[in-house]
PDB file of C-alpha atoms in Angstrom:
ATOM      1  CA  ARG A   3     158.528 132.918 198.340  1.00  0.00           C
ATOM      2  CA  LEU A   4     162.158 132.041 198.928  1.00  0.00           C
ATOM      3  CA  THR A   5     163.293 132.654 202.482  1.00  0.00           C
ATOM      4  CA  GLY A   6     166.820 132.468 203.943  1.00  0.00           C
ATOM      5  CA  HIS A   7     169.708 133.415 201.343  1.00  0.00           C
ATOM      6  CA  PRO A   8     168.485 132.287 197.864  1.00  0.00           C
ATOM      7  CA  ALA A   9     171.230 132.056 195.211  1.00  0.00           C
ATOM      8  CA  PRO A  10     171.096 134.231 191.963  1.00  0.00           C
ATOM      9  CA  PRO A  11     169.922 131.240 189.860  1.00  0.00           C
ATOM     10  CA  GLU A  12     166.981 130.764 192.074  1.00  0.00           C
ATOM     11  CA  LEU A  13     166.093 134.377 191.959  1.00  0.00           C
ATOM     12  CA  LEU A  14     166.591 134.712 188.234  1.00  0.00           C
ATOM     13  CA  GLY A  15     164.831 131.560 187.369  1.00  0.00           C
ATOM     14  CA  THR A  16     167.489 129.462 185.951  1.00  0.00           C
ATOM     15  CA  TYR A  17     168.185 127.045 188.897  1.00  0.00           C
ATOM     16  CA  GLU A  18     168.339 123.536 187.659  1.00  0.00           C
ATOM     17  CA  LEU A  19     166.731 124.627 184.510  1.00  0.00           C
ATOM     18  CA  GLU A  20     167.551 121.132 182.924  1.00  0.00           C
ATOM     19  CA  LEU A  21     164.665 119.863 185.105  1.00  0.00           C
ATOM     20  CA  SER A  22     161.940 122.550 184.480  1.00  0.00           C
ATOM     21  CA  GLY A  23     160.093 120.803 181.850  1.00  0.00           C
ATOM     22  CA  LEU A  24     160.440 117.367 183.580  1.00  0.00           C
ATOM     23  CA  VAL A  25     159.268 118.745 186.812  1.00  0.00           C
ATOM     24  CA  ARG A  26     156.083 120.327 185.320  1.00  0.00           C
ATOM     25  CA  GLU A  27     155.407 116.978 183.540  1.00  0.00           C
ATOM     26  CA  LEU A  28     155.731 115.060 186.788  1.00  0.00           C
ATOM     27  CA  ALA A  29     153.276 117.503 188.329  1.00  0.00           C
ATOM     28  CA  THR A  30     150.631 116.189 185.956  1.00  0.00           C
ATOM     29  CA  ARG A  31     151.056 112.543 187.148  1.00  0.00           C
ATOM     30  CA  PRO A  32     148.558 111.172 189.867  1.00  0.00           C
ATOM     31  CA  PHE A  33     150.979 111.068 192.855  1.00  0.00           C
ATOM     32  CA  HIS A  34     149.561 111.158 196.273  1.00  0.00           C
ATOM     33  CA  THR A  35     152.793 111.520 198.120  1.00  0.00           C
ATOM     34  CA  ILE A  36     156.089 113.287 197.424  1.00  0.00           C
ATOM     35  CA  VAL A  37     159.199 112.308 199.558  1.00  0.00           C
ATOM     36  CA  ASN A  38     161.807 114.916 199.174  1.00  0.00           C
ATOM     37  CA  VAL A  39     165.128 113.860 200.817  1.00  0.00           C
ATOM     38  CA  GLY A  40     167.663 116.689 200.872  1.00  0.00           C
ATOM     39  CA  ALA A  41     164.903 119.330 200.704  1.00  0.00           C
ATOM     40  CA  ARG A  42     167.333 122.148 201.669  1.00  0.00           C
ATOM     41  CA  TYR A  43     165.216 125.302 201.692  1.00  0.00           C
ATOM     42  CA  GLY A  44     162.150 123.876 200.092  1.00  0.00           C
ATOM     43  CA  TYR A  45     162.542 124.830 196.443  1.00  0.00           C
ATOM     44  CA  TYR A  46     161.000 121.577 195.141  1.00  0.00           C
ATOM     45  CA  ALA A  47     158.955 120.620 198.244  1.00  0.00           C
ATOM     46  CA  ILE A  48     157.129 123.815 198.279  1.00  0.00           C
ATOM     47  CA  GLY A  49     157.070 124.300 194.461  1.00  0.00           C
ATOM     48  CA  LEU A  50     155.572 120.893 193.826  1.00  0.00           C
ATOM     49  CA  ALA A  51     153.039 121.449 196.705  1.00  0.00           C
ATOM     50  CA  ARG A  52     151.944 124.596 195.011  1.00  0.00           C
ATOM     51  CA  LEU A  53     151.689 122.938 191.524  1.00  0.00           C
ATOM     52  CA  MET A  54     149.815 119.867 192.947  1.00  0.00           C
ATOM     53  CA  PRO A  55     147.294 121.081 195.447  1.00  0.00           C
ATOM     54  CA  ARG A  56     146.074 117.508 196.407  1.00  0.00           C
ATOM     55  CA  VAL A  57     149.476 116.002 197.144  1.00  0.00           C
ATOM     56  CA  ARG A  58     151.144 115.405 200.538  1.00  0.00           C
ATOM     57  CA  VAL A  59     154.842 116.291 200.799  1.00  0.00           C
ATOM     58  CA  LEU A  60     157.279 114.876 203.251  1.00  0.00           C
ATOM     59  CA  ALA A  61     160.346 117.031 203.196  1.00  0.00           C
ATOM     60  CA  TYR A  62     163.560 115.822 204.935  1.00  0.00           C
ATOM     61  CA  GLU A  63     166.575 118.086 205.615  1.00  0.00           C
ATOM     62  CA  GLY A  64     169.305 117.089 208.102  1.00  0.00           C
ATOM     63  CA  ASP A  65     171.163 120.417 208.273  1.00  0.00           C
ATOM     64  CA  ALA A  66     169.782 122.341 211.231  1.00  0.00           C
ATOM     65  CA  GLU A  67     169.998 125.877 209.694  1.00  0.00           C
ATOM     66  CA  ALA A  68     168.527 124.703 206.349  1.00  0.00           C
ATOM     67  CA  HIS A  69     165.806 122.918 208.303  1.00  0.00           C
ATOM     68  CA  ARG A  70     164.867 126.117 210.005  1.00  0.00           C
ATOM     69  CA  VAL A  71     164.660 127.940 206.743  1.00  0.00           C
ATOM     70  CA  LEU A  72     162.699 125.150 205.196  1.00  0.00           C
ATOM     71  CA  SER A  73     160.124 125.312 208.105  1.00  0.00           C
ATOM     72  CA  ASP A  74     159.774 129.107 207.722  1.00  0.00           C
ATOM     73  CA  ALA A  75     159.455 128.843 203.976  1.00  0.00           C
ATOM     74  CA  VAL A  76     156.557 126.233 204.237  1.00  0.00           C
ATOM     75  CA  THR A  77     154.656 128.615 206.472  1.00  0.00           C
ATOM     76  CA  ALA A  78     155.387 131.734 204.268  1.00  0.00           C
ATOM     77  CA  ASN A  79     153.995 129.865 201.289  1.00  0.00           C
ATOM     78  CA  GLY A  80     150.866 128.696 202.874  1.00  0.00           C
ATOM     79  CA  VAL A  81     151.425 125.038 202.399  1.00  0.00           C
ATOM     80  CA  SER A  82     151.958 124.000 206.014  1.00  0.00           C
ATOM     81  CA  ASP A  83     148.733 121.779 205.885  1.00  0.00           C
ATOM     82  CA  ARG A  84     150.307 119.564 203.280  1.00  0.00           C
ATOM     83  CA  VAL A  85     154.097 119.894 203.679  1.00  0.00           C
ATOM     84  CA  ARG A  86     155.811 118.297 206.724  1.00  0.00           C
ATOM     85  CA  ALA A  87     159.416 119.399 207.355  1.00  0.00           C
ATOM     86  CA  GLY A  88     161.395 116.603 208.918  1.00  0.00           C
ATOM     87  CA  GLY A  89     164.987 116.050 209.828  1.00  0.00           C
ATOM     88  CA  VAL A  90     167.404 113.213 208.732  1.00  0.00           C
ATOM     89  CA  ALA A  91     165.561 110.443 206.776  1.00  0.00           C
ATOM     90  CA  ASP A  92     167.145 107.235 208.126  1.00  0.00           C
ATOM     91  CA  LEU A  93     166.067 103.933 206.700  1.00  0.00           C
ATOM     92  CA  PRO A  94     163.200 103.249 209.116  1.00  0.00           C
ATOM     93  CA  GLU A  95     161.777 106.762 208.520  1.00  0.00           C
ATOM     94  CA  PHE A  96     162.281 106.390 204.736  1.00  0.00           C
ATOM     95  CA  ARG A  97     160.510 103.124 204.639  1.00  0.00           C
ATOM     96  CA  THR A  98     157.579 104.487 206.534  1.00  0.00           C
ATOM     97  CA  ALA A  99     157.337 107.532 204.304  1.00  0.00           C
ATOM     98  CA  LEU A 100     157.206 105.484 201.166  1.00  0.00           C
ATOM     99  CA  GLY A 101     154.447 103.092 202.364  1.00  0.00           C
ATOM    100  CA  GLU A 102     153.896 100.677 199.656  1.00  0.00           C
ATOM    101  CA  GLY A 103     155.648 102.813 197.001  1.00  0.00           C
ATOM    102  CA  GLY A 104     152.911 103.129 194.421  1.00  0.00           C
ATOM    103  CA  GLY A 105     151.810 106.708 193.711  1.00  0.00           C
ATOM    104  CA  VAL A 106     154.859 108.096 195.411  1.00  0.00           C
ATOM    105  CA  LEU A 107     157.438 110.411 193.868  1.00  0.00           C
ATOM    106  CA  VAL A 108     160.884 110.449 195.616  1.00  0.00           C
ATOM    107  CA  LEU A 109     163.154 113.497 195.020  1.00  0.00           C
ATOM    108  CA  CYS A 110     166.599 112.832 196.326  1.00  0.00           C
ATOM    109  CA  ASP A 111     169.638 115.258 196.471  1.00  0.00           C
ATOM    110  CA  ILE A 112     171.870 114.270 199.328  1.00  0.00           C
ATOM    111  CA  ASP A 113     175.422 114.755 197.829  1.00  0.00           C
ATOM    112  CA  GLY A 114     176.315 111.176 197.402  1.00  0.00           C
ATOM    113  CA  GLY A 115     174.219 109.669 200.214  1.00  0.00           C
ATOM    114  CA  GLU A 116     171.831 108.440 197.579  1.00  0.00           C
ATOM    115  CA  VAL A 117     173.807 105.145 197.218  1.00  0.00           C
ATOM    116  CA  ASP A 118     173.116 104.173 200.778  1.00  0.00           C
ATOM    117  CA  LEU A 119     169.493 105.310 200.916  1.00  0.00           C
ATOM    118  CA  LEU A 120     168.172 104.365 197.417  1.00  0.00           C
ATOM    119  CA  ASP A 121     168.583 100.707 197.548  1.00  0.00           C
ATOM    120  CA  PRO A 122     165.579  98.405 196.850  1.00  0.00           C
ATOM    121  CA  VAL A 123     166.947  95.528 198.824  1.00  0.00           C
ATOM    122  CA  PRO A 124     166.403  97.132 202.327  1.00  0.00           C
ATOM    123  CA  VAL A 125     163.566  99.516 200.945  1.00  0.00           C
ATOM    124  CA  PRO A 126     161.524  97.174 198.660  1.00  0.00           C
ATOM    125  CA  ALA A 127     158.815  99.945 198.167  1.00  0.00           C
ATOM    126  CA  LEU A 128     161.448 101.762 195.816  1.00  0.00           C
ATOM    127  CA  SER A 129     160.649  99.335 193.177  1.00  0.00           C
ATOM    128  CA  ARG A 130     157.185 100.813 192.764  1.00  0.00           C
ATOM    129  CA  ALA A 131     158.120 104.446 193.365  1.00  0.00           C
ATOM    130  CA  THR A 132     158.963 107.053 190.738  1.00  0.00           C
ATOM    131  CA  ILE A 133     162.431 108.556 191.615  1.00  0.00           C
ATOM    132  CA  LEU A 134     164.154 111.657 190.496  1.00  0.00           C
ATOM    133  CA  VAL A 135     167.756 111.477 191.876  1.00  0.00           C
ATOM    134  CA  GLU A 136     170.661 113.771 191.631  1.00  0.00           C
ATOM    135  CA  CYS A 137     173.844 111.848 191.100  1.00  0.00           C
ATOM    136  CA  HIS A 138     177.023 113.163 192.471  1.00  0.00           C
ATOM    137  CA  GLY A 139     180.592 112.035 192.789  1.00  0.00           C
ATOM    138  CA  PRO A 140     184.038 111.832 190.990  1.00  0.00           C
ATOM    139  CA  ALA A 141     184.882 108.890 188.902  1.00  0.00           C
ATOM    140  CA  GLU A 142     186.048 106.806 191.692  1.00  0.00           C
ATOM    141  CA  THR A 143     182.562 106.865 193.224  1.00  0.00           C
ATOM    142  CA  PRO A 144     180.258 106.466 190.281  1.00  0.00           C
ATOM    143  CA  THR A 145     176.779 107.053 191.650  1.00  0.00           C
ATOM    144  CA  GLU A 146     175.009 107.129 188.375  1.00  0.00           C
ATOM    145  CA  PRO A 147     175.982 103.547 187.250  1.00  0.00           C
ATOM    146  CA  VAL A 148     175.053 102.186 190.594  1.00  0.00           C
ATOM    147  CA  MET A 149     171.676 103.713 190.327  1.00  0.00           C
ATOM    148  CA  VAL A 150     171.152 102.443 186.818  1.00  0.00           C
ATOM    149  CA  MET A 151     172.326  98.828 187.804  1.00  0.00           C
ATOM    150  CA  ARG A 152     169.902  98.798 190.798  1.00  0.00           C
ATOM    151  CA  PHE A 153     166.851 100.152 189.107  1.00  0.00           C
ATOM    152  CA  LEU A 154     167.040  99.120 185.439  1.00  0.00           C
ATOM    153  CA  PRO A 155     165.309  95.700 186.175  1.00  0.00           C
ATOM    154  CA  THR A 156     162.277  97.451 187.555  1.00  0.00           C
ATOM    155  CA  HIS A 157     162.247 101.022 186.130  1.00  0.00           C
ATOM    156  CA  ASP A 158     162.676 102.847 182.805  1.00  0.00           C
ATOM    157  CA  VAL A 159     165.730 105.038 183.105  1.00  0.00           C
ATOM    158  CA  GLN A 160     166.050 108.642 181.685  1.00  0.00           C
ATOM    159  CA  ARG A 161     169.197 110.453 182.097  1.00  0.00           C
ATOM    160  CA  ILE A 162     169.399 114.358 182.227  1.00  0.00           C
ATOM    161  CA  ALA A 163     172.634 116.007 181.638  1.00  0.00           C
ATOM    162  CA  PRO A 164     173.763 119.365 183.120  1.00  0.00           C
ATOM    163  CA  GLU A 165     174.073 122.370 180.830  1.00  0.00           C
ATOM    164  CA  ASN A 166     176.298 125.402 180.951  1.00  0.00           C
ATOM    165  CA  ARG A 167     174.224 128.585 181.673  1.00  0.00           C
ATOM    166  CA  VAL A 168     174.028 131.359 179.058  1.00  0.00           C
ATOM    167  CA  LEU A 169     171.759 134.555 178.992  1.00  0.00           C
ATOM    168  CA  ALA A 170     169.404 132.967 176.569  1.00  0.00           C
ATOM    169  CA  HIS A 171     168.394 130.739 179.478  1.00  0.00           C
ATOM    170  CA  LEU A 172     166.757 133.608 181.451  1.00  0.00           C
ATOM    171  CA  PRO A 173     162.981 133.300 181.463  1.00  0.00           C
ATOM    172  CA  PRO A 174     161.394 136.132 179.228  1.00  0.00           C
ATOM    173  CA  ALA A 175     159.693 137.740 182.278  1.00  0.00           C
ATOM    174  CA  VAL A 176     163.121 138.255 183.849  1.00  0.00           C
ATOM    175  CA  ALA A 177     165.205 139.276 180.888  1.00  0.00           C
ATOM    176  CA  GLU A 178     163.063 141.249 178.543  1.00  0.00           C
ATOM    177  CA  PRO A 179     163.549 143.907 177.294  1.00  0.00           C
ATOM    178  CA  TRP A 180     167.146 144.008 178.780  1.00  0.00           C
ATOM    179  CA  ARG A 181     168.518 140.613 177.584  1.00  0.00           C
ATOM    180  CA  SER A 182     170.157 142.109 174.509  1.00  0.00           C
ATOM    181  CA  ARG A 183     171.939 144.776 176.545  1.00  0.00           C
ATOM    182  CA  MET A 184     173.303 142.536 179.185  1.00  0.00           C
ATOM    183  CA  PRO A 185     177.108 141.829 179.161  1.00  0.00           C
ATOM    184  CA  ARG A 186     178.132 138.265 178.884  1.00  0.00           C
ATOM    185  CA  THR A 187     179.748 138.542 182.159  1.00  0.00           C
ATOM    186  CA  MET A 188     176.318 138.386 183.663  1.00  0.00           C
ATOM    187  CA  GLU A 189     176.375 134.662 182.765  1.00  0.00           C
ATOM    188  CA  ALA A 190     178.489 134.097 185.840  1.00  0.00           C
ATOM    189  CA  LEU A 191     175.494 134.828 188.009  1.00  0.00           C
ATOM    190  CA  LEU A 192     173.569 132.004 186.324  1.00  0.00           C
ATOM    191  CA  GLN A 193     176.129 129.279 187.098  1.00  0.00           C
ATOM    192  CA  GLU A 194     175.483 126.939 189.911  1.00  0.00           C
ATOM    193  CA  ASN A 195     179.209 126.410 190.777  1.00  0.00           C
ATOM    194  CA  ARG A 196     179.042 122.603 190.773  1.00  0.00           C
ATOM    195  CA  THR A 197     182.270 121.290 192.344  1.00  0.00           C
ATOM    196  CA  MET A 198     181.861 117.659 191.123  1.00  0.00           C
ATOM    197  CA  PRO A 199     180.358 115.718 188.213  1.00  0.00           C
ATOM    198  CA  GLN A 200     176.561 115.789 188.354  1.00  0.00           C
ATOM    199  CA  SER A 201     173.727 114.430 186.530  1.00  0.00           C
ATOM    200  CA  TRP A 202     170.037 113.408 187.204  1.00  0.00           C
ATOM    201  CA  LEU A 203     168.157 110.190 186.610  1.00  0.00           C
ATOM    202  CA  LEU A 204     164.386 109.852 186.323  1.00  0.00           C
ATOM    203  CA  LEU A 205     163.457 106.326 187.278  1.00  0.00           C
ATOM    204  CA  THR A 206     159.877 105.414 186.277  1.00  0.00           C
ATOM    205  CA  PRO A 207     158.557 102.053 187.577  1.00  0.00           C
ATOM    206  CA  ARG A 208     157.076  99.644 184.944  1.00  0.00           C
ATOM    207  CA  VAL A 209     154.726  98.326 187.606  1.00  0.00           C
ATOM    208  CA  SER A 210     153.232 100.934 190.047  1.00  0.00           C
TER     209      SER A 210
END
């Protein structure tokens, strides 16, 4: 149940489809805690709580309006017993949320702020956590190479590239039996209007 003002890709089932299979695979792993920094309206925090009924989710969102919508969505989806909606995750709060790091999945999407937050020097528990991070930034601020350099000594690194959306990406339950009759102009609704280069990295620790 999406509250606030969900975008067409969220409603149509194509939002960040590059991660769909990966997220479902992560949901089969034995995590006990998910730390979602940049939770926005709760798409992943709530979705993973529903997929993983025994996991605890700490969802952080610094934007006041988005935080209100996140809190409402947690209640609307019946997961308020396991999802805690917090504000800004500064370093002390982040360290506390991670604990020792083992059995923790970190989801991070903070529009470039990941360079400051995801650093195993001030946050040693990151060396034992699984991390899915959205990398942002133009060429002069190469977030992705920084993340790879920091975590390659301790993690296996998988890169996920963005894809341009086409009508074939619509889930069958949404598109059939109308997909073949839809004009190609409908593809504009599926785009996520990214304004800067973007990719994702899945960082899996070699020692948990």
